Structure formats: C-alpha cells, structure tokens
Coordinates of C-alpha atoms and ligand atoms in Angstrom, one line a residue:
Chain A
M749 CA 23.7 25.9 -30.0
K750 CA 27.1 24.8 -28.9
A751 CA 27.6 23.0 -25.7
G752 CA 30.9 23.3 -24.0
T753 CA 33.0 21.0 -21.8
I754 CA 32.4 19.7 -18.3
R755 CA 35.3 18.6 -16.2
Q756 CA 35.2 16.3 -13.2
I757 CA 37.5 14.4 -10.9
L758 CA 36.1 11.2 -9.5
L759 CA 37.9 10.2 -6.3
I760 CA 37.3 6.6 -5.1
T761 CA 38.6 6.1 -1.6
D762 CA 38.0 4.2 1.6
G763 CA 39.4 6.4 4.3
C764 CA 40.8 9.6 5.4
S765 CA 44.0 11.1 4.1
N766 CA 46.9 10.9 6.5
Q767 CA 49.7 12.7 4.8
G768 CA 50.5 16.0 3.2
E769 CA 48.1 18.7 2.1
D770 CA 44.6 19.3 3.3
P771 CA 42.4 17.7 0.6
I772 CA 39.5 20.0 1.4
Q773 CA 41.5 23.1 0.7
V774 CA 42.9 21.5 -2.5
S775 CA 39.4 20.5 -3.6
E776 CA 38.2 24.1 -3.2
M777 CA 41.0 25.3 -5.3
I778 CA 40.2 22.8 -8.0
S779 CA 36.6 23.8 -8.1
Q780 CA 37.6 27.4 -8.7
K781 CA 39.1 26.2 -11.9
G782 CA 35.7 25.0 -13.0
I783 CA 36.4 21.4 -12.2
A784 CA 34.0 19.6 -9.9
V785 CA 35.4 17.1 -7.4
N786 CA 33.2 14.1 -6.7
V787 CA 34.0 11.6 -4.0
I788 CA 32.8 8.0 -3.4
G789 CA 33.7 6.5 -0.1
V790 CA 33.8 2.7 -0.1
L791 CA 32.7 0.9 3.0
D792 CA 33.9 -2.6 4.1
D793 CA 31.3 -5.3 4.0
D794 CA 31.4 -5.6 7.7
Q795 CA 31.2 -1.9 8.5
T796 CA 27.7 -1.2 9.8
E797 CA 28.1 2.5 10.3
E798 CA 30.1 5.2 8.7
P799 CA 33.5 5.4 10.2
V800 CA 34.6 8.8 11.3
G801 CA 37.3 9.1 8.7
L802 CA 34.9 8.9 5.9
S803 CA 33.1 12.1 6.8
E804 CA 36.1 13.7 5.0
V805 CA 34.5 12.3 1.8
N806 CA 31.6 14.6 2.1
D807 CA 33.7 17.6 3.0
I808 CA 36.0 17.2 0.0
A809 CA 33.1 17.0 -2.4
K810 CA 31.3 19.9 -0.8
A811 CA 34.4 22.1 -1.1
G812 CA 34.9 20.8 -4.7
N813 CA 31.3 21.7 -5.8
G814 CA 30.7 18.0 -6.4
I815 CA 28.6 15.1 -5.1
S816 CA 29.6 12.5 -2.6
R817 CA 28.2 9.1 -1.6
I818 CA 29.4 6.5 1.0
V819 CA 28.5 3.0 -0.2
Y820 CA 29.4 -0.7 0.0
A821 CA 31.5 -2.0 -2.9
D822 CA 28.6 -4.0 -4.5
V823 CA 26.7 -0.9 -5.4
L824 CA 29.7 1.0 -6.7
S825 CA 28.7 0.8 -10.3
E826 CA 25.4 2.5 -9.9
T827 CA 26.9 5.0 -7.6
V828 CA 29.6 6.1 -10.0
Q829 CA 26.9 6.7 -12.6
T830 CA 24.6 8.6 -10.3
V831 CA 27.4 10.8 -8.8
T832 CA 28.7 11.7 -12.2
R833 CA 25.3 12.5 -13.7
Q834 CA 24.2 14.5 -10.7
A835 CA 27.3 16.5 -10.6
M836 CA 27.1 17.2 -14.3
T837 CA 23.4 18.3 -14.0
Q838 CA 24.4 20.5 -11.0
T839 CA 27.1 22.2 -13.1
I840 CA 24.7 22.8 -16.0
Q841 CA 22.0 24.0 -13.7
G842 CA 24.4 26.4 -12.1
F843 CA 25.2 27.8 -15.5
V844 CA 21.5 27.9 -16.7
S845 CA 20.4 29.6 -13.5
K846 CA 23.0 32.3 -14.1
E847 CA 21.5 32.8 -17.5
L848 CA 18.0 32.8 -16.0
K849 CA 19.0 35.6 -13.7
E850 CA 20.1 37.6 -16.7
I851 CA 16.8 37.0 -18.5
F852 CA 14.4 37.3 -15.6
G853 CA 16.2 39.7 -13.3
K854 CA 18.5 39.3 -10.3
E855 CA 16.1 37.7 -7.9
T856 CA 15.0 34.7 -10.0
D857 CA 15.8 31.3 -8.7
E858 CA 14.8 28.3 -10.7
E859 CA 12.6 27.3 -7.8
D860 CA 10.6 30.5 -8.0
L861 CA 9.6 29.9 -11.6
P862 CA 6.1 28.4 -12.2
P863 CA 6.2 24.6 -12.9
E864 CA 5.6 25.1 -16.6
T865 CA 8.7 27.2 -17.1
R866 CA 10.7 24.9 -14.9
G867 CA 9.8 22.1 -17.3
E868 CA 11.3 24.1 -20.1
V869 CA 14.4 24.8 -18.2
Q870 CA 14.7 21.1 -17.4
R871 CA 14.5 20.3 -21.0
V872 CA 17.4 22.6 -21.8
V873 CA 19.4 21.2 -18.9
E874 CA 18.8 17.6 -20.2
D875 CA 19.7 18.5 -23.8
L876 CA 23.0 20.0 -22.6
G877 CA 23.7 17.1 -20.3
E878 CA 23.4 14.7 -23.2
S879 CA 25.5 16.7 -25.6
V880 CA 28.3 18.4 -23.7
D881 CA 31.8 17.1 -23.8
L882 CA 32.6 15.3 -20.6
Q883 CA 36.1 14.9 -19.2
V884 CA 36.3 12.6 -16.2
L885 CA 39.6 12.0 -14.3
I886 CA 39.2 8.9 -12.2
L887 CA 41.5 8.9 -9.1
V888 CA 41.6 5.5 -7.3
D889 CA 42.9 5.1 -3.8
T890 CA 45.1 2.0 -3.9
S891 CA 46.2 2.0 -0.3
A892 CA 46.4 -1.4 1.5
S893 CA 42.9 -1.4 2.8
M894 CA 41.5 -0.9 -0.7
Q895 CA 43.2 -4.0 -2.0
H896 CA 40.3 -6.4 -1.8
K897 CA 37.9 -3.8 -3.2
M898 CA 39.8 -3.5 -6.5
E899 CA 37.7 -6.0 -8.3
G900 CA 34.6 -4.0 -7.5
V901 CA 36.3 -0.7 -8.5
K902 CA 37.3 -2.2 -11.9
D903 CA 33.8 -3.5 -12.6
A904 CA 32.4 -0.1 -11.7
I905 CA 34.7 1.8 -14.0
D906 CA 34.0 -0.7 -16.8
D907 CA 30.4 -0.1 -16.4
F908 CA 30.8 3.6 -16.2
I909 CA 32.6 3.7 -19.5
L910 CA 29.6 1.8 -21.0
S911 CA 27.4 4.6 -19.9
L912 CA 29.7 7.3 -21.2
Q913 CA 29.7 5.7 -24.6
A914 CA 26.0 5.8 -24.8
R915 CA 25.9 9.6 -24.6
T916 CA 25.6 11.7 -27.8
G917 CA 28.4 14.1 -26.6
N918 CA 32.1 13.4 -26.6
H919 CA 33.9 12.1 -23.6
H920 CA 37.4 11.5 -22.4
Y921 CA 38.5 9.8 -19.3
S922 CA 41.8 9.0 -17.6
I923 CA 42.7 6.9 -14.7
F924 CA 45.2 7.6 -11.9
Q925 CA 46.1 5.7 -8.8
F926 CA 47.5 7.0 -5.5
P927 CA 49.8 6.3 -3.8
A928 CA 52.3 4.6 -6.1
R929 CA 55.8 3.4 -5.6
N930 CA 58.1 6.3 -5.1
Q931 CA 55.5 8.8 -6.2
I932 CA 52.3 10.3 -5.0
V933 CA 50.2 9.6 -8.0
K934 CA 50.7 7.4 -11.1
E935 CA 48.9 7.7 -14.4
L936 CA 47.5 4.3 -15.3
L937 CA 45.6 5.4 -18.4
P938 CA 46.2 8.7 -20.3
W939 CA 43.2 10.5 -21.6
T940 CA 41.2 8.4 -24.0
N941 CA 37.7 7.7 -25.2
D942 CA 38.4 4.1 -26.0
G943 CA 36.3 1.9 -23.8
K944 CA 38.4 -1.3 -24.3
R945 CA 41.5 0.1 -22.7
V946 CA 40.2 -0.1 -19.1
A947 CA 40.7 -3.8 -18.9
K948 CA 44.4 -3.6 -19.6
V949 CA 45.0 -1.1 -16.8
F950 CA 43.8 -2.8 -13.8
P951 CA 46.2 -5.7 -13.4
K952 CA 48.8 -3.1 -12.8
L953 CA 47.2 -1.7 -9.7
A954 CA 49.3 -2.3 -6.6
A955 CA 48.5 -1.1 -3.2
G956 CA 50.6 1.0 -0.9
G957 CA 50.3 2.1 2.7
I958 CA 49.7 5.8 3.0
T959 CA 46.9 8.0 1.7
P960 CA 48.1 11.4 0.6
T961 CA 44.7 12.5 -0.8
G962 CA 45.3 16.2 -0.9
A963 CA 48.7 16.0 -2.6
A964 CA 47.3 13.5 -5.1
L965 CA 44.4 15.7 -6.1
K966 CA 46.7 18.6 -6.5
Q967 CA 48.9 16.7 -8.9
V968 CA 46.3 15.1 -11.1
V969 CA 44.4 18.3 -11.8
R970 CA 47.3 19.4 -14.0
S971 CA 46.6 16.6 -16.5
F972 CA 43.4 18.3 -17.6
Q973 CA 45.8 20.3 -19.8
E974 CA 46.7 17.2 -21.7
V975 CA 43.2 16.2 -22.9
P976 CA 43.7 15.6 -26.6
A977 CA 42.0 17.5 -29.4
L978 CA 40.6 20.4 -27.4
E979 CA 41.1 24.1 -27.6
E980 CA 44.0 25.4 -25.6
W981 CA 43.4 25.2 -21.9
R982 CA 43.0 28.6 -20.5
E983 CA 44.3 29.0 -17.0
E984 CA 42.4 32.2 -16.3
S985 CA 39.1 31.2 -17.7
D986 CA 36.7 29.3 -15.5
D987 CA 33.9 29.1 -18.1
I988 CA 32.7 25.6 -17.9
I989 CA 30.2 25.8 -20.7
D990 CA 30.9 27.8 -23.8
S991 CA 29.2 31.1 -23.1
S992 CA 28.2 31.4 -26.8
Y993 CA 25.3 29.1 -25.8
G994 CA 23.7 31.9 -24.0
S995 CA 23.1 33.9 -27.1
S996 CA 21.0 31.2 -28.7
Y997 CA 18.8 30.8 -25.7
Chain B
M1107 CA 22.5 24.6 -6.1
T1108 CA 21.7 21.6 -4.0
S1109 CA 23.9 18.6 -3.4
S1110 CA 21.3 16.7 -1.4
I1111 CA 22.2 13.2 -0.4
H1112 CA 18.7 12.0 0.1
P1113 CA 15.9 13.4 -2.1
T1114 CA 13.1 11.9 0.0
V1115 CA 10.5 14.0 1.7
R1116 CA 8.9 12.6 4.8
L1117 CA 5.2 13.2 5.1
T1118 CA 2.8 11.7 7.7
K1119 CA -0.7 10.3 7.5
H1120 CA -3.4 12.9 7.3
Q1121 CA -0.8 15.6 6.5
R1122 CA -2.3 18.2 4.1
L1123 CA -0.4 19.5 1.2
K1124 CA -1.6 22.7 -0.4
G1125 CA -0.3 23.6 -3.9
I1126 CA 1.1 27.1 -4.1
W1127 CA 0.2 27.6 -7.7
N1128 CA -2.9 25.6 -8.4
K1129 CA -4.3 25.7 -4.8
R1130 CA -5.5 22.2 -4.7
T1131 CA -5.2 20.4 -1.3
Y1132 CA -4.1 16.8 -0.9
S1133 CA -4.4 14.7 2.1
I1134 CA -1.7 12.0 2.6
V1135 CA -2.9 8.4 3.2
K1136 CA 0.3 6.4 3.2
L1137 CA 3.7 5.9 1.7
L1138 CA 3.6 3.8 -1.5
G1139 CA 7.3 3.6 -2.1
E1140 CA 10.6 5.4 -1.7
G1141 CA 13.2 5.5 -4.5
A1142 CA 16.5 7.0 -5.2
R1143 CA 14.8 10.1 -6.6
G1144 CA 11.9 10.8 -4.3
S1145 CA 8.9 9.3 -2.5
I1146 CA 5.5 8.3 -3.8
Y1147 CA 2.4 8.7 -1.5
L1148 CA -1.1 7.6 -1.8
A1149 CA -3.2 10.7 -1.2
T1150 CA -6.8 11.9 -1.6
V1151 CA -8.2 15.0 -3.1
G1152 CA -11.9 15.2 -2.3
Q1153 CA -13.1 11.6 -2.6
K1154 CA -10.6 10.7 -5.2
Q1155 CA -7.4 8.6 -4.6
V1156 CA -4.3 9.8 -6.3
A1157 CA -0.6 9.0 -6.3
L1158 CA 1.7 11.9 -5.3
K1159 CA 5.4 12.1 -6.0
I1160 CA 7.5 14.6 -4.1
S1161 CA 11.2 15.1 -4.1
Q1162 CA 13.7 17.5 -2.6
D1163 CA 15.2 17.7 -6.0
S1164 CA 12.9 19.8 -8.1
S1165 CA 14.6 18.7 -11.4
V1166 CA 13.4 15.1 -10.7
I1167 CA 9.9 16.3 -10.7
A1168 CA 10.3 18.5 -13.7
A1169 CA 11.9 15.7 -15.7
E1170 CA 9.2 13.2 -14.9
V1171 CA 6.4 15.7 -15.5
N1172 CA 7.9 16.4 -19.0
V1173 CA 7.8 12.7 -19.8
L1174 CA 4.2 12.2 -18.5
K1175 CA 3.1 15.2 -20.5
A1176 CA 4.6 13.7 -23.6
L1177 CA 2.9 10.4 -23.0
K1178 CA -0.4 12.1 -22.6
K1179 CA -0.4 13.0 -26.3
V1180 CA -1.1 9.4 -27.2
Q1181 CA -4.7 8.5 -27.9
G1182 CA -6.4 5.4 -26.7
M1183 CA -4.7 3.1 -24.2
P1184 CA -2.8 5.2 -21.6
L1185 CA 0.9 4.9 -21.5
G1186 CA 2.0 5.3 -17.9
P1187 CA -0.2 6.9 -15.2
L1188 CA -2.2 10.0 -16.2
L1189 CA -0.7 13.3 -15.0
L1190 CA -3.2 15.3 -12.9
D1191 CA -1.4 18.2 -11.3
V1192 CA 2.1 19.8 -10.9
D1193 CA 2.8 22.1 -8.0
D1194 CA 5.0 23.2 -5.1
A1195 CA 4.0 23.0 -1.5
T1196 CA 5.5 24.4 1.7
I1197 CA 6.1 21.5 4.1
N1198 CA 6.1 22.1 7.9
H1199 CA 6.0 25.9 7.4
S1200 CA 9.6 25.9 6.1
Q1201 CA 10.8 24.2 3.0
K1202 CA 9.2 24.4 -0.4
H1203 CA 9.2 21.2 -2.4
A1204 CA 8.1 20.3 -5.9
F1205 CA 5.6 17.5 -6.4
Y1206 CA 3.3 16.1 -9.0
V1207 CA 0.1 14.2 -8.8
M1208 CA -1.0 11.3 -11.1
E1209 CA -3.6 8.7 -11.4
F1210 CA -3.4 6.0 -8.7
I1211 CA -3.1 2.6 -10.2
D1212 CA -4.5 0.1 -7.7
G1213 CA -2.5 -2.8 -8.9
V1214 CA -0.3 -5.8 -8.1
P1215 CA 3.3 -6.0 -9.3
L1216 CA 3.9 -8.5 -12.1
G1217 CA 5.8 -11.0 -9.9
D1218 CA 3.1 -11.2 -7.3
W1219 CA 0.4 -11.5 -9.9
I1220 CA 2.1 -14.4 -11.8
Q1221 CA 2.8 -16.1 -8.5
S1222 CA -0.8 -16.2 -7.5
H1223 CA -2.5 -16.5 -10.9
G1224 CA -0.1 -18.7 -12.9
L1225 CA 2.4 -18.4 -15.6
S1226 CA -0.3 -18.5 -18.3
W1227 CA -1.1 -14.9 -17.5
L1228 CA 2.2 -14.0 -19.1
F1229 CA 0.5 -14.3 -22.5
P1230 CA -2.2 -11.6 -22.2
I1231 CA 0.1 -9.4 -20.1
S1232 CA 2.9 -9.6 -22.7
S1233 CA 0.5 -8.7 -25.5
Q1234 CA -0.7 -5.6 -23.6
L1235 CA 2.7 -4.5 -22.6
L1236 CA 4.3 -5.0 -25.9
T1237 CA 1.5 -3.0 -27.5
Q1238 CA 2.2 -0.2 -25.1
L1239 CA 5.9 -0.4 -25.7
K1240 CA 5.3 -0.3 -29.4
Q1241 CA 3.3 2.9 -29.0
L1242 CA 5.9 4.4 -26.7
H1243 CA 8.7 3.6 -29.2
E1244 CA 6.7 5.1 -32.0
L1245 CA 6.5 8.3 -30.0
G1246 CA 10.3 8.4 -29.9
Y1247 CA 10.8 7.2 -26.3
I1248 CA 12.3 4.1 -24.7
F1249 CA 11.0 3.0 -21.3
G1250 CA 14.4 2.3 -19.9
D1251 CA 13.8 1.0 -16.4
L1252 CA 11.6 -1.9 -17.3
K1253 CA 11.3 -4.4 -14.5
P1254 CA 8.6 -6.5 -12.8
D1255 CA 8.1 -3.9 -10.0
N1256 CA 7.3 -1.2 -12.6
I1257 CA 4.6 -3.4 -14.2
L1258 CA 1.4 -3.2 -12.3
I1259 CA -1.6 -5.4 -13.0
D1260 CA -4.7 -3.3 -12.4
K1261 CA -6.9 -5.2 -9.9
Q1262 CA -10.1 -3.9 -11.6
T1263 CA -9.4 -4.2 -15.3
K1264 CA -6.7 -7.0 -14.9
R1265 CA -4.6 -5.1 -17.5
A1266 CA -0.9 -4.3 -17.3
R1267 CA 0.1 -0.7 -16.6
L1268 CA 3.6 0.8 -16.6
V1269 CA 4.6 3.0 -13.7
D1270 CA 7.7 4.9 -12.8
V1271 CA 8.7 7.0 -15.8
G1272 CA 12.1 7.9 -14.3
G1273 CA 13.9 5.9 -16.9
V1274 CA 12.0 7.0 -20.0
T1275 CA 14.6 8.3 -22.5
Q1276 CA 14.4 9.9 -25.9
R1277 CA 15.4 7.4 -28.6
G1278 CA 19.2 7.6 -29.4
R1279 CA 20.2 9.1 -26.0
A1280 CA 21.8 7.4 -23.1
I1281 CA 19.3 5.5 -20.9
R1282 CA 18.6 7.7 -17.9
E1283 CA 17.9 5.1 -15.4
Y1284 CA 18.0 1.3 -15.3
T1285 CA 18.2 -1.6 -12.9
T1286 CA 21.2 -3.8 -13.1
W1287 CA 19.6 -7.2 -13.7
F1288 CA 17.4 -5.9 -16.5
D1289 CA 20.1 -3.9 -18.2
R1290 CA 21.7 -5.5 -21.3
G1291 CA 25.0 -3.6 -20.6
Y1292 CA 25.4 -5.5 -17.3
W1293 CA 25.0 -8.8 -19.2
K1294 CA 27.4 -7.6 -21.9
M1295 CA 24.7 -8.0 -24.5
G1296 CA 24.7 -4.5 -25.8
D1297 CA 25.2 -0.8 -25.0
R1298 CA 23.1 1.6 -23.0
R1299 CA 21.8 3.6 -25.9
A1300 CA 18.0 4.0 -26.0
E1301 CA 16.5 1.9 -28.8
P1302 CA 13.5 -0.5 -28.9
Q1303 CA 15.8 -3.5 -28.5
Y1304 CA 16.9 -2.2 -25.1
D1305 CA 13.3 -2.4 -23.7
L1306 CA 12.7 -5.8 -25.4
F1307 CA 15.9 -7.2 -23.7
A1308 CA 14.6 -5.9 -20.3
Y1309 CA 11.2 -7.5 -21.0
A1310 CA 12.8 -10.8 -21.8
V1311 CA 14.6 -10.7 -18.5
C1312 CA 11.3 -9.8 -16.8
M1313 CA 9.7 -12.9 -18.3
L1314 CA 12.7 -15.1 -17.3
S1315 CA 12.5 -13.9 -13.7
M1316 CA 8.9 -15.2 -13.5
D1317 CA 10.2 -18.7 -13.7
P1318 CA 10.6 -20.1 -10.2
H1319 CA 13.9 -21.7 -11.2
I1320 CA 15.5 -18.4 -11.9
K1321 CA 17.1 -16.2 -9.3
I1322 CA 17.9 -13.2 -11.3
H1323 CA 19.3 -11.2 -8.3
K1324 CA 22.2 -13.6 -7.7
P1325 CA 25.5 -11.9 -8.2
G1326 CA 28.3 -13.6 -10.2
Q1327 CA 26.2 -15.2 -12.9
K1328 CA 27.2 -13.4 -16.1
D1329 CA 25.7 -15.5 -18.9
I1330 CA 22.1 -14.7 -19.5
I1331 CA 21.8 -17.3 -22.3
K1332 CA 22.9 -20.1 -20.0
L1333 CA 20.6 -18.8 -17.4
T1334 CA 17.7 -19.0 -19.8
Q1335 CA 18.2 -22.8 -20.1
Q1336 CA 17.3 -23.1 -16.5
A1337 CA 13.9 -21.5 -17.0
T1338 CA 12.3 -24.9 -17.7
N1339 CA 8.7 -23.7 -17.0
L1340 CA 9.1 -21.2 -19.8
K1341 CA 10.3 -23.7 -22.4
P1342 CA 7.8 -22.8 -25.1
L1343 CA 8.9 -19.2 -24.9
H1344 CA 12.6 -19.8 -25.0
S1345 CA 13.0 -19.1 -28.7
V1346 CA 11.3 -15.7 -28.2
I1347 CA 13.4 -14.9 -25.1
Y1348 CA 16.6 -15.8 -26.9
K1349 CA 15.7 -13.6 -29.8
A1350 CA 14.9 -10.7 -27.6
L1351 CA 18.1 -11.1 -25.5
K1352 CA 20.1 -11.1 -28.7
G1353 CA 18.5 -7.9 -29.9
Q1354 CA 16.9 -9.6 -32.9
Y1355 CA 13.5 -8.1 -32.5
L1356 CA 13.6 -4.7 -34.1
S1357 CA 10.1 -3.8 -32.9
A1358 CA 7.9 -4.7 -30.0
H1359 CA 5.3 -5.7 -32.5
D1360 CA 7.4 -8.5 -33.9
M1361 CA 8.0 -9.9 -30.4
K1362 CA 4.3 -9.7 -29.6
K1363 CA 3.4 -11.5 -32.8
D1364 CA 5.8 -14.3 -31.9
I1365 CA 4.5 -14.6 -28.4
E1366 CA 1.0 -14.8 -29.6
Q1367 CA 2.0 -17.5 -32.1
V1368 CA 3.5 -19.6 -29.3
N1369 CA 0.3 -19.2 -27.4
S1370 CA -2.0 -20.3 -30.2
R1371 CA 0.3 -23.2 -31.1
Q1372 CA 0.1 -24.3 -27.5
A1373 CA -3.6 -23.9 -27.5
R1374 CA -4.0 -26.0 -30.6
V1375 CA -1.9 -28.8 -29.2
Q1376 CA -3.8 -28.8 -26.0
K1377 CA -7.0 -28.9 -27.9
Q1378 CA -5.9 -32.1 -29.7
R1379 CA -4.5 -33.7 -26.7
S1380 CA -7.4 -33.2 -24.2
P1381 CA -10.7 -32.7 -26.0
K1382 CA -12.6 -33.8 -22.9
K1383 CA -11.0 -31.4 -20.6
R1384 CA -11.6 -28.6 -23.0
K1385 CA -15.4 -29.1 -22.9
N1386 CA -16.0 -28.5 -19.3
K1387 CA -13.3 -25.9 -18.9
R1388 CA -14.5 -22.4 -19.3
T1389 CA -11.7 -19.9 -18.8
P1390 CA -12.9 -16.3 -18.5
S1391 CA -9.9 -15.0 -20.2
P1392 CA -9.6 -15.6 -24.0
W1393 CA -6.2 -17.0 -23.4
P1394 CA -6.1 -20.7 -22.6
E1395 CA -4.1 -21.9 -19.6
V1396 CA -1.1 -23.4 -21.3
I1397 CA 2.0 -23.3 -19.2
G1398 CA 0.5 -23.9 -15.9
I1399 CA 2.0 -26.7 -13.9
S1400 CA -0.8 -29.1 -15.1
S1401 CA 0.3 -28.8 -18.7
I1402 CA 4.0 -28.9 -18.3
L1403 CA 4.0 -32.5 -19.5
S1404 CA 2.3 -31.8 -22.7
I1405 CA 4.6 -28.9 -23.5
H1406 CA 7.6 -31.2 -23.1
L1407 CA 6.0 -33.6 -25.5
V1408 CA 5.4 -30.9 -28.0
L1409 CA 8.9 -29.7 -27.8
F1410 CA 10.2 -33.2 -28.2
Y1411 CA 8.0 -33.4 -31.3
F1412 CA 9.5 -30.2 -32.7
F1413 CA 13.0 -31.3 -32.1
I1414 CA 12.5 -34.6 -33.9
M1415 CA 11.3 -32.6 -36.9
Ligands
LIG1950 N1 0.7 5.9 -10.2 C1 1.0 4.9 -9.3 N2 0.0 4.2 -8.8 C2 0.2 3.3 -7.9 N3 1.4 2.9 -7.5 C3 2.5 3.5 -8.0 C4 2.3 4.6 -8.9 N4 3.6 5.0 -9.3 C5 4.4 4.3 -8.6 N5 3.8 3.4 -7.8 C6 4.4 2.4 -6.9 O1 5.2 3.1 -5.9 C7 6.4 2.4 -5.6 C8 7.6 3.4 -5.6 O2 7.7 4.0 -6.8 P1 9.0 4.5 -7.5 O3 9.1 3.7 -8.8 O4 9.1 5.9 -7.6 O5 10.2 4.0 -6.5 P2 11.1 2.7 -6.6 O6 10.8 1.9 -7.8 O7 11.0 2.1 -5.3 O8 12.5 3.3 -6.8 P3 13.2 4.2 -8.0 O9 12.6 5.6 -7.8 O10 14.6 4.1 -7.6 O11 12.8 3.5 -9.2 C9 6.5 1.3 -6.6 O12 6.4 0.1 -6.0 C10 5.4 1.5 -7.6 O13 4.8 0.3 -7.9

C-alpha cells in the first residue's frame, strides 16, 4: 500500500483583503489543483464578536475545500493542529469515499454504511493520515494589525512542526509572509523538513499596511512545484493520493 | 464531505433517541459535557443509566468506537468505559447522526476528589492508574490526553477510571489529542510521538497539579522542573515526578513501584514517630495517611534526614 501526498495551504490572517484579486476565486482555483486552502482568522483580545471582515475567512476556506476557524491568539497552537488534521482527514475521506462508491455502487455514502463497516473505513483513513506525505505551505499575514500577534503565530508554528515531526509519514513545510516590501509575498523559509529552522525565520517578519490576500495566494501556490525530492509536479493531474492505493484495498 | 465548525449535537431532556440499526431507544437525562469533538449525555435505557456520545462528525464516533473495542479485549480490570452500543439516529426528523453508548461512570474528577479527601489518596489512585496504563501500553496503545478531568474516581468502588478515549493512539504514531499543560511537547521535554513515557509525563503533571501551590494553567511559565520545586506538599514524591518528567521511566510499572516505595517508606517513618497515634487510628484504606497536612512536618524531617545522609 502506497500512500500519496497531501498538499495544503495554511493562511493565518486577521482581516479581510483589501487589494487585488478576489481571494475566494483564487482559493477555488487552487483547490482544483488538489491543494486544500485552510484559513485561521485571528481575533484581537478585546474583540468580543466576529468582525464582519473575518467572514471572508470562512468563504476562502469553503471555496478552497479546506477548514476554517476564527480564534483568539492564545489558542492558535491547538487550532493550527486541528485545522490541518481535519483538512487532511477530509481529503482522505473524499478519496476513500470515491473508492467506496466504486466498490459498493454509486449510491453509497460513508454515512449509509453500517457502523461496523464504517469502523473499518475509519481505520483505513487513519492509517493513511498517519503515513501520507504532507506538504504545508504556511502563509502569514504580516499587515500592521497583525504585528502584536506575531509572537503567538511563531509559537503556534513551532508547536505545529513538533506535531508534524511525530508523524510516521514524511512532511515538508515552507513559510511565506504577505505583504512584504516591494512585493506581494516573500518566502521566509523554503521547503524543508527541518524543525529547527523556524526559529531563525521569525525575527525577519516585518509588517506592512495592505492585505492583498488573493494575489498572495495566487503567487505562493506555484512554490508547490519546488518541493524537493518528489516526483515531477504534474500540472494536469489532480490526484491527491496515489491511485495505486486503490488496487490494494 | 463536511466541514462542520461545531460537531456538537444539542439534545433536550426526555428526548428519545432510537437507533436505526440496533433499534434500542435511549432517553436523554442531561448533558455531561461538551468537547471539541462532540457531546456526552447521561441517558437511560430501561432502568439503566448510560453515557451517550453523539457528534455531527461520524468519523469521531467511528474512531472512538474502534478504540473502545480494542480496549474491551483486555481481561480483568476494565480500561476505559465499557462500550455498549453503536448506532445512528435521526434527530428532529431531519439529520442523521452517529452515536455510541458506554457504561456511565458515576465518579468525581481527580482534582475534586483529592481536594475533598486529601493528598494521601494519590497513592492508591496512582497505583490503580499506573496498572491500567501498563496494561494499555502492553496492548500497544498510549492514552494521550491524560489529565485530571479524564480521571474519574468511581463514587461506589472508590477506584480510578479513565474516560475520554479521544487521545488514545497506537504506539509509535503521532498523539491524536492532548491538552497543552499535560503535553511534554509544550514544556519542551520531548516530542509528540506515542510511547509510554508520554503518558507518564502527563501523569506526573497530573500529580503536580494536585498540589495547591501549583497553578498549572498559568501561561508564560515554561520550566516544569522549576515548577515542581514549588509543589512543597508533594515533597516525598519529587524524585518520582522528576524521573517521570525527564522520561526516565520506561514503563508504568517502574513508576508504580517507586511510588509504592515512597508510600511504604513514609508509613514506616510515621509508625516510628507516632506509635500512639497509630493505635487508635483505623484507616479503612490500606494506605496510611501520609502527606496530609497533619504530617507535613514529619515529612520535612524525613527529607532533612535523607539529605544529611
Ligand atoms: N463514560 C462516562 N461516564 C461518566 N462521565 C463521562 C464518561 N465519559 C465522559 N464523561 C465526562 O463527560 C465530560 C465530557 O467528556 P469529553 O471528554 O468528551 O469532553 P471534554 O473533556 O469536555 O472535551 P474534549 O472532547 O475536548 O476532550 C467529562 O467531564 C467527562 O468526565
């Protein structure tokens, strides 16, 4: 049984985009490439309700086949884990349910299976979740209002890498910020699986004023082609998990 | 594919839930708790009280059921609540949700129990828990989300039981679910790979958090070893706690042996120091009261003695 690769973008932001392309459209385009877009909206400590701008957070994730959460900075760490894990499970479930339909006929949904069978399916999903290769591109909004939340973001990413390292499967992650001086996005850390490199990245973060979320998403997605030591990126293929897995089911 | 933000399912008192597959009917009594992955209700089936977990996310139910089934295979002392039923039900004539039913453990969380019964209870409770953890580890699983709230002391039997199997992870894999303060990764004392030492670390923090001087939930404190020094009521157990925090116990059994040794050493010392008191004191539990407030003084003397040596 060979598990394939799961690709995700994790966008950490605190507000709505105010420049350039429509992030929801871009997100949908990205998801068609087999990359899920997860979004975490970070609230200010004194914000008691979700500001209107943050509803975009949910829309981007929905269009991007991903998961979204709107949280305070102090629970950022757990949220990053949950969001990534859930999105990964969702992708695998999507794949497994496609397989199920082939086995049990068109009408079968996982929910229609008896609990016993569902337990078996869950086991397969978990095995895959533990062993697939995972590529996560972290895109951090560094606009002015995010400035005082950076410590929390850094801790959360640190903690997230710790969880990635505990998995059996391989992982790669990279970190981008937006906006940056004279450019929309800036690569802070190229693809790596070295956990110690995060610490060196963060002092470099500087905040800017505008929030070109859509344009930033559009630019970073290209870097999935640069993940080291992987088979050639195939533009036309949107297989997320190696389909050879199906034959051994 | 669902991307539900909240997996909780709201049920009201007296609401009836009829299983689609197994046809059993449950009557809801009250909400026991709501977590990130679903809700737990106290329910009745016939005259019997049961705990019912329901979630909008059927994979949560499937995953926990798999774990509970695996734990059922152990003979003797039960590990976690016994699984009674797994089914789906249509709620309010519309949505179908997955649920499972388990034994209801009528118990008190560890923290509340220690607060009202005294720190000395940590000895029998630790023995019971570490025995259960040892069995669990031998089965190839790590509990993961070990914390005082997930340790219930059964009101009837006065024995410790583990609940909430959401964190139970196969050995060698990434811990599925943990709580910040009990996670060795948070304290930078190790990784998040499932191994016995992960649970033993978490249990050491559980013990620590029973000391009234320790506020485990305070953000900003990052040094668990330093924090341990403040747990003055737990002095006799410090060496055990340090060892567990540093991952030096390779098995729950070793930790249990050390804790029992501390206990009997304390008992011996107390015997020598207060022979009169011992005569008219009849504790129902086989474990002498040793680190209650009354004996703090003697413990300090003992430690002093040990350090001189
Ligand atoms: N079998 C059981 N019998 C009695 N009480 C139980 C049982 N299982 C769980 N509980 C209690 O129900 C409460 C909620 O359980 P659960 O662990 O699912 O949620 P949680 O701990 O609040 O959150 P999370 O799901 O995020 O861990 C807990 O306080 C637990 O002690």
